[in-house]
mmCIF file of C-alpha atoms in Angstrom:
data_model
loop_
_atom_site.group_PDB
_atom_site.id
_atom_site.type_symbol
_atom_site.label_atom_id
_atom_site.label_comp_id
_atom_site.label_asym_id
_atom_site.label_seq_id
_atom_site.Cartn_x
_atom_site.Cartn_y
_atom_site.Cartn_z
ATOM 1 C CA PRO A 1 -2.569 -17.288 -42.402
ATOM 2 C CA ARG A 2 -0.826 -20.113 -40.612
ATOM 3 C CA PHE A 3 -2.878 -21.990 -37.937
ATOM 4 C CA ASP A 4 -1.074 -21.536 -34.570
ATOM 5 C CA SER A 5 -2.268 -24.465 -32.508
ATOM 6 C CA TYR A 6 -0.055 -23.403 -29.565
ATOM 7 C CA ARG A 7 -1.752 -20.017 -29.312
ATOM 8 C CA VAL A 8 -5.219 -21.596 -29.563
ATOM 9 C CA ILE A 9 -4.484 -23.975 -26.763
ATOM 10 C CA GLN A 10 -3.159 -21.113 -24.607
ATOM 11 C CA ASN A 11 -6.271 -19.151 -25.162
ATOM 12 C CA ILE A 12 -8.460 -22.116 -24.297
ATOM 13 C CA LEU A 13 -6.421 -22.718 -21.052
ATOM 14 C CA LYS A 14 -6.803 -19.069 -20.086
ATOM 15 C CA LEU A 15 -10.594 -19.315 -20.570
ATOM 16 C CA VAL A 16 -10.840 -22.469 -18.546
ATOM 17 C CA SER A 17 -8.614 -20.862 -15.799
ATOM 18 C CA ALA A 18 -10.845 -17.789 -15.738
ATOM 19 C CA PHE A 19 -13.996 -19.932 -15.548
ATOM 20 C CA LEU A 20 -12.566 -22.025 -12.715
ATOM 21 C CA ALA A 21 -11.471 -18.908 -10.881
ATOM 22 C CA LYS A 22 -15.110 -17.505 -11.051
ATOM 23 C CA ALA A 23 -16.576 -20.845 -10.103
ATOM 24 C CA LYS A 24 -14.379 -20.956 -6.929
ATOM 25 C CA ARG A 25 -15.883 -17.715 -5.819
ATOM 26 C CA LEU A 26 -19.462 -18.297 -6.987
ATOM 27 C CA ILE A 27 -20.233 -21.938 -5.999
ATOM 28 C CA PRO A 28 -19.520 -21.513 -2.263
ATOM 29 C CA ASN A 29 -21.429 -18.309 -2.109
ATOM 30 C CA MET A 30 -24.508 -19.939 -3.924
ATOM 31 C CA ALA A 31 -24.272 -23.121 -1.858
ATOM 32 C CA PHE A 32 -24.450 -21.005 1.378
ATOM 33 C CA TYR A 33 -27.337 -19.027 0.026
ATOM 34 C CA TYR A 34 -29.397 -22.146 -0.801
ATOM 35 C CA LEU A 35 -28.566 -23.776 2.490
ATOM 36 C CA ILE A 36 -29.925 -20.758 4.189
ATOM 37 C CA ARG A 37 -33.143 -20.932 2.098
ATOM 38 C CA LEU A 38 -33.417 -24.566 3.185
ATOM 39 C CA ASN A 39 -33.054 -23.517 6.800
ATOM 40 C CA VAL A 40 -29.756 -25.521 7.216
ATOM 41 C CA PHE A 41 -28.037 -22.280 8.227
ATOM 42 C CA GLN A 42 -29.640 -19.159 9.806
ATOM 43 C CA LYS A 43 -30.070 -15.964 7.948
ATOM 44 C CA VAL A 44 -27.397 -13.236 8.207
ATOM 45 C CA ASP A 45 -28.762 -10.858 10.853
ATOM 46 C CA VAL A 46 -27.720 -7.552 9.343
ATOM 47 C CA LEU A 47 -25.811 -6.615 6.242
ATOM 48 C CA TYR A 48 -24.440 -3.082 6.301
ATOM 49 C CA LEU A 49 -23.989 -1.388 2.903
ATOM 50 C CA SER A 50 -23.280 2.103 1.680
ATOM 51 C CA ASP A 51 -24.671 1.582 -1.880
ATOM 52 C CA LYS A 52 -28.387 1.858 -2.587
ATOM 53 C CA GLU A 53 -28.123 0.276 -6.039
ATOM 54 C CA LEU A 54 -26.198 -2.732 -4.544
ATOM 55 C CA LYS A 55 -28.782 -3.087 -1.846
ATOM 56 C CA SER A 56 -31.459 -3.509 -4.559
ATOM 57 C CA LYS A 57 -29.433 -6.012 -6.482
ATOM 58 C CA ILE A 58 -28.752 -8.109 -3.381
ATOM 59 C CA ILE A 59 -32.385 -8.119 -2.379
ATOM 60 C CA ASN A 60 -33.402 -9.346 -5.839
ATOM 61 C CA ARG A 61 -30.635 -11.874 -6.213
ATOM 62 C CA TYR A 62 -30.502 -13.168 -2.689
ATOM 63 C CA TYR A 63 -33.878 -12.777 -1.437
ATOM 64 C CA GLY A 64 -34.232 -14.268 2.100
ATOM 65 C CA LYS A 65 -30.446 -14.444 2.808
ATOM 66 C CA HIS A 66 -30.437 -11.492 5.242
ATOM 67 C CA GLU A 67 -32.830 -10.529 8.063
ATOM 68 C CA ARG A 68 -32.377 -6.909 7.131
ATOM 69 C CA ILE A 69 -30.018 -4.740 5.080
ATOM 70 C CA LYS A 70 -29.020 -1.332 6.579
ATOM 71 C CA LEU A 71 -27.481 1.606 4.667
ATOM 72 C CA VAL A 72 -24.668 3.328 6.298
ATOM 73 C CA ASN A 73 -22.067 5.889 5.368
ATOM 74 C CA SER A 74 -18.823 4.811 3.726
ATOM 75 C CA ALA A 75 -16.028 4.186 6.163
ATOM 76 C CA PHE A 76 -14.078 6.700 4.138
ATOM 77 C CA TYR A 77 -16.711 9.348 4.512
ATOM 78 C CA ASP A 78 -16.908 8.688 8.331
ATOM 79 C CA SER A 79 -13.132 9.067 8.600
ATOM 80 C CA SER A 80 -13.052 12.284 6.689
ATOM 81 C CA LEU A 81 -15.545 13.753 9.278
ATOM 82 C CA GLN A 82 -13.736 12.248 12.265
ATOM 83 C CA TYR A 83 -10.155 13.302 11.440
ATOM 84 C CA ASN A 84 -10.848 16.472 9.471
ATOM 85 C CA TYR A 85 -7.637 16.174 7.550
ATOM 86 C CA HIS A 86 -6.006 19.262 6.085
ATOM 87 C CA VAL A 87 -6.928 19.567 2.428
ATOM 88 C CA SER A 88 -4.373 20.759 -0.215
ATOM 89 C CA ASN A 89 -2.887 20.076 -3.622
ATOM 90 C CA GLN A 90 0.684 19.516 -2.336
ATOM 91 C CA TYR A 91 1.272 15.900 -3.590
ATOM 92 C CA ILE A 92 0.452 13.351 -6.211
ATOM 93 C CA VAL A 93 -0.547 10.119 -4.583
ATOM 94 C CA PHE A 94 -0.313 6.550 -5.900
ATOM 95 C CA LEU A 95 -2.567 3.972 -4.279
ATOM 96 C CA ASP A 96 -0.728 0.711 -4.363
ATOM 97 C CA SER A 97 -2.463 -2.548 -4.914
ATOM 98 C CA MET A 98 0.683 -4.567 -5.256
ATOM 99 C CA PRO A 99 -0.147 -6.441 -8.529
ATOM 100 C CA PRO A 100 2.997 -8.588 -8.665
ATOM 101 C CA TYR A 101 2.447 -9.787 -5.047
ATOM 102 C CA HIS A 102 -1.343 -10.292 -5.041
ATOM 103 C CA GLY A 103 -1.778 -13.787 -3.586
ATOM 104 C CA ASP A 104 -5.309 -14.306 -5.040
ATOM 105 C CA GLN A 105 -4.014 -14.495 -8.626
ATOM 106 C CA ILE A 106 -1.992 -17.609 -7.656
ATOM 107 C CA ILE A 107 -4.908 -19.115 -5.776
ATOM 108 C CA TYR A 108 -7.013 -18.701 -8.928
ATOM 109 C CA GLY A 109 -4.438 -20.185 -11.200
ATOM 110 C CA PHE A 110 -2.819 -17.109 -12.726
ATOM 111 C CA THR A 111 0.878 -16.601 -13.203
ATOM 112 C CA PRO A 112 1.904 -13.399 -11.390
ATOM 113 C CA ILE A 113 2.997 -10.484 -13.563
ATOM 114 C CA ASN A 114 6.633 -9.748 -14.035
ATOM 115 C CA LYS A 115 7.779 -7.729 -10.945
ATOM 116 C CA ASP A 116 10.794 -6.242 -12.487
ATOM 117 C CA LEU A 117 9.063 -5.076 -15.663
ATOM 118 C CA TYR A 118 6.102 -3.687 -13.779
ATOM 119 C CA TYR A 119 8.061 -1.592 -11.261
ATOM 120 C CA SER A 120 10.517 -0.463 -13.905
ATOM 121 C CA ALA A 121 7.567 0.877 -16.042
ATOM 122 C CA LEU A 122 5.991 2.421 -12.960
ATOM 123 C CA ASP A 123 9.286 4.234 -12.036
ATOM 124 C CA GLU A 124 9.570 5.574 -15.639
ATOM 125 C CA LEU A 125 5.959 6.953 -15.470
ATOM 126 C CA PHE A 126 6.398 8.408 -12.055
ATOM 127 C CA SER A 127 9.664 10.122 -13.000
ATOM 128 C CA TYR A 128 8.002 11.743 -15.958
ATOM 129 C CA ILE A 129 4.991 12.897 -13.925
ATOM 130 C CA GLU A 130 7.366 14.385 -11.302
ATOM 131 C CA ARG A 131 9.445 16.062 -13.940
ATOM 132 C CA VAL A 132 6.450 17.653 -15.629
ATOM 133 C CA THR A 133 4.497 18.654 -12.570
ATOM 134 C CA GLY A 134 7.243 19.371 -10.088
ATOM 135 C CA LYS A 135 5.376 17.499 -7.513
ATOM 136 C CA GLU A 136 6.430 14.624 -5.258
ATOM 137 C CA ILE A 137 4.702 11.281 -5.668
ATOM 138 C CA ILE A 138 3.742 9.667 -2.329
ATOM 139 C CA ILE A 139 3.260 5.880 -2.460
ATOM 140 C CA CYS A 140 0.353 4.758 -0.249
ATOM 141 C CA LEU A 141 1.244 1.071 0.273
ATOM 142 C CA HIS A 142 -1.313 -1.750 0.288
ATOM 143 C CA PRO A 143 -1.872 -2.963 3.910
ATOM 144 C CA LYS A 144 -0.470 -6.504 3.089
ATOM 145 C CA TYR A 145 2.592 -5.027 1.189
ATOM 146 C CA ASP A 146 5.912 -6.149 2.661
ATOM 147 C CA THR A 147 7.789 -2.880 3.249
ATOM 148 C CA ILE A 148 11.150 -4.601 3.084
ATOM 149 C CA ASN A 149 10.673 -4.457 -0.733
ATOM 150 C CA ALA A 150 9.779 -0.747 -0.806
ATOM 151 C CA VAL A 151 13.224 0.623 -1.704
ATOM 152 C CA ALA A 152 13.739 -1.823 -4.562
ATOM 153 C CA ASP A 153 10.234 -1.382 -5.901
ATOM 154 C CA PHE A 154 9.656 2.314 -5.567
ATOM 155 C CA LYS A 155 13.320 3.625 -5.400
ATOM 156 C CA LYS A 156 13.728 6.630 -3.175
ATOM 157 C CA ARG A 157 10.113 7.713 -3.174
ATOM 158 C CA LYS A 158 8.338 8.204 0.167
ATOM 159 C CA SER A 159 6.115 5.211 0.878
ATOM 160 C CA VAL A 160 3.585 5.054 3.761
ATOM 161 C CA LYS A 161 1.215 2.618 5.312
ATOM 162 C CA ASN A 162 -2.136 3.385 6.974
ATOM 163 C CA LYS A 163 -1.971 7.037 6.090
ATOM 164 C CA THR A 164 -3.855 6.818 2.755
ATOM 165 C CA GLN A 165 -6.649 9.243 3.623
ATOM 166 C CA PHE A 166 -4.258 11.783 5.187
ATOM 167 C CA TYR A 167 -2.191 12.025 1.903
ATOM 168 C CA VAL A 168 -5.111 11.761 -0.467
ATOM 169 C CA ALA A 169 -6.583 14.849 1.207
ATOM 170 C CA GLN A 170 -3.340 16.701 0.238
ATOM 171 C CA ALA A 171 -3.163 15.416 -3.293
ATOM 172 C CA SER A 172 -3.798 17.215 -6.495
ATOM 173 C CA LEU A 173 -3.898 13.945 -8.412
ATOM 174 C CA VAL A 174 -4.576 10.422 -7.267
ATOM 175 C CA LEU A 175 -3.325 7.439 -9.320
ATOM 176 C CA PHE A 176 -4.501 3.834 -8.891
ATOM 177 C CA HIS A 177 -5.071 0.428 -10.535
ATOM 178 C CA ASP A 178 -7.811 -1.097 -8.489
ATOM 179 C CA THR A 179 -8.602 -0.397 -4.820
ATOM 180 C CA SER A 180 -11.544 0.814 -2.838
ATOM 181 C CA ALA A 181 -9.319 3.377 -1.192
ATOM 182 C CA VAL A 182 -9.924 5.475 -4.311
ATOM 183 C CA ASN A 183 -13.177 6.428 -2.650
ATOM 184 C CA SER A 184 -11.274 8.821 -0.465
ATOM 185 C CA ALA A 185 -10.255 10.768 -3.660
ATOM 186 C CA PHE A 186 -13.959 11.222 -4.477
ATOM 187 C CA ILE A 187 -14.761 12.400 -0.974
ATOM 188 C CA TYR A 188 -12.092 15.185 -1.255
ATOM 189 C CA ASN A 189 -13.073 15.874 -4.968
ATOM 190 C CA LYS A 190 -9.664 15.027 -6.290
ATOM 191 C CA ASN A 191 -8.635 14.316 -9.886
ATOM 192 C CA VAL A 192 -8.254 10.528 -10.430
ATOM 193 C CA VAL A 193 -6.407 8.601 -13.112
ATOM 194 C CA GLN A 194 -6.641 4.800 -13.481
ATOM 195 C CA LEU A 195 -3.325 3.304 -14.575
ATOM 196 C CA PHE A 196 -3.418 0.271 -16.855
ATOM 197 C CA THR A 197 -0.689 -1.647 -18.562
ATOM 198 C CA PRO A 198 -0.330 -4.504 -21.076
ATOM 199 C CA LEU A 199 1.911 -6.221 -18.472
ATOM 200 C CA PHE A 200 -1.294 -7.074 -16.461
ATOM 201 C CA ASN A 201 -2.547 -10.676 -16.646
ATOM 202 C CA ASP A 202 -6.198 -11.387 -16.808
ATOM 203 C CA PHE A 203 -6.626 -11.430 -13.134
ATOM 204 C CA CYS A 204 -5.292 -7.873 -12.852
ATOM 205 C CA LYS A 205 -7.406 -6.842 -15.886
ATOM 206 C CA ASN A 206 -10.525 -8.101 -14.243
ATOM 207 C CA CYS A 207 -9.698 -6.268 -11.043
ATOM 208 C CA CYS A 208 -9.246 -3.027 -12.953
ATOM 209 C CA ASP A 209 -12.534 -3.505 -14.892
ATOM 210 C CA GLN A 210 -14.441 -3.221 -11.574
ATOM 211 C CA TYR A 211 -13.377 0.321 -11.292
ATOM 212 C CA TYR A 212 -14.267 1.729 -14.715
ATOM 213 C CA TYR A 213 -16.642 4.711 -14.415
#
């Protein structure tokens, strides 16, 4: 087969970009940790977590960084107790993570995915699901999403902000790419489907990988 030097160079640049992106996150964190161990900075007084396994990992990896680590309930769980939302199977809910607009991918050197192609594919999928199930899809917008784009991006579908748990409680199915808000679906024992597309760049793919179960 013919040697494609351009593709090889592109792959190398992607690997370098991914390495630099990881380094930007890792180096400051490790520097802060070692400065704590050297008593340049004081320890973190209390770290609150809702994951026992993560607590063990942090203790082993960052010994001496925290005065103590306290396990607490998930904020989603506490909200479910506090508000006692009505539970039903009325809707299908999509948890938006605004992949085309996610600013971190630019900071880490990735080219944002094609907005028009992404939302067109999403609309086609949603239309099919609505046609097959006869249920309305509710878009639960990311907190940083600019609602001025909602009509163009999500057509005439209902989109809401800051009401995610309210609608998840009333969902028969929850769709998402990558967001911690999916924890609400597990609290209410909802069916969950993670959506993935070849349109995603490596940044989006890495974000999705964190939510594989």
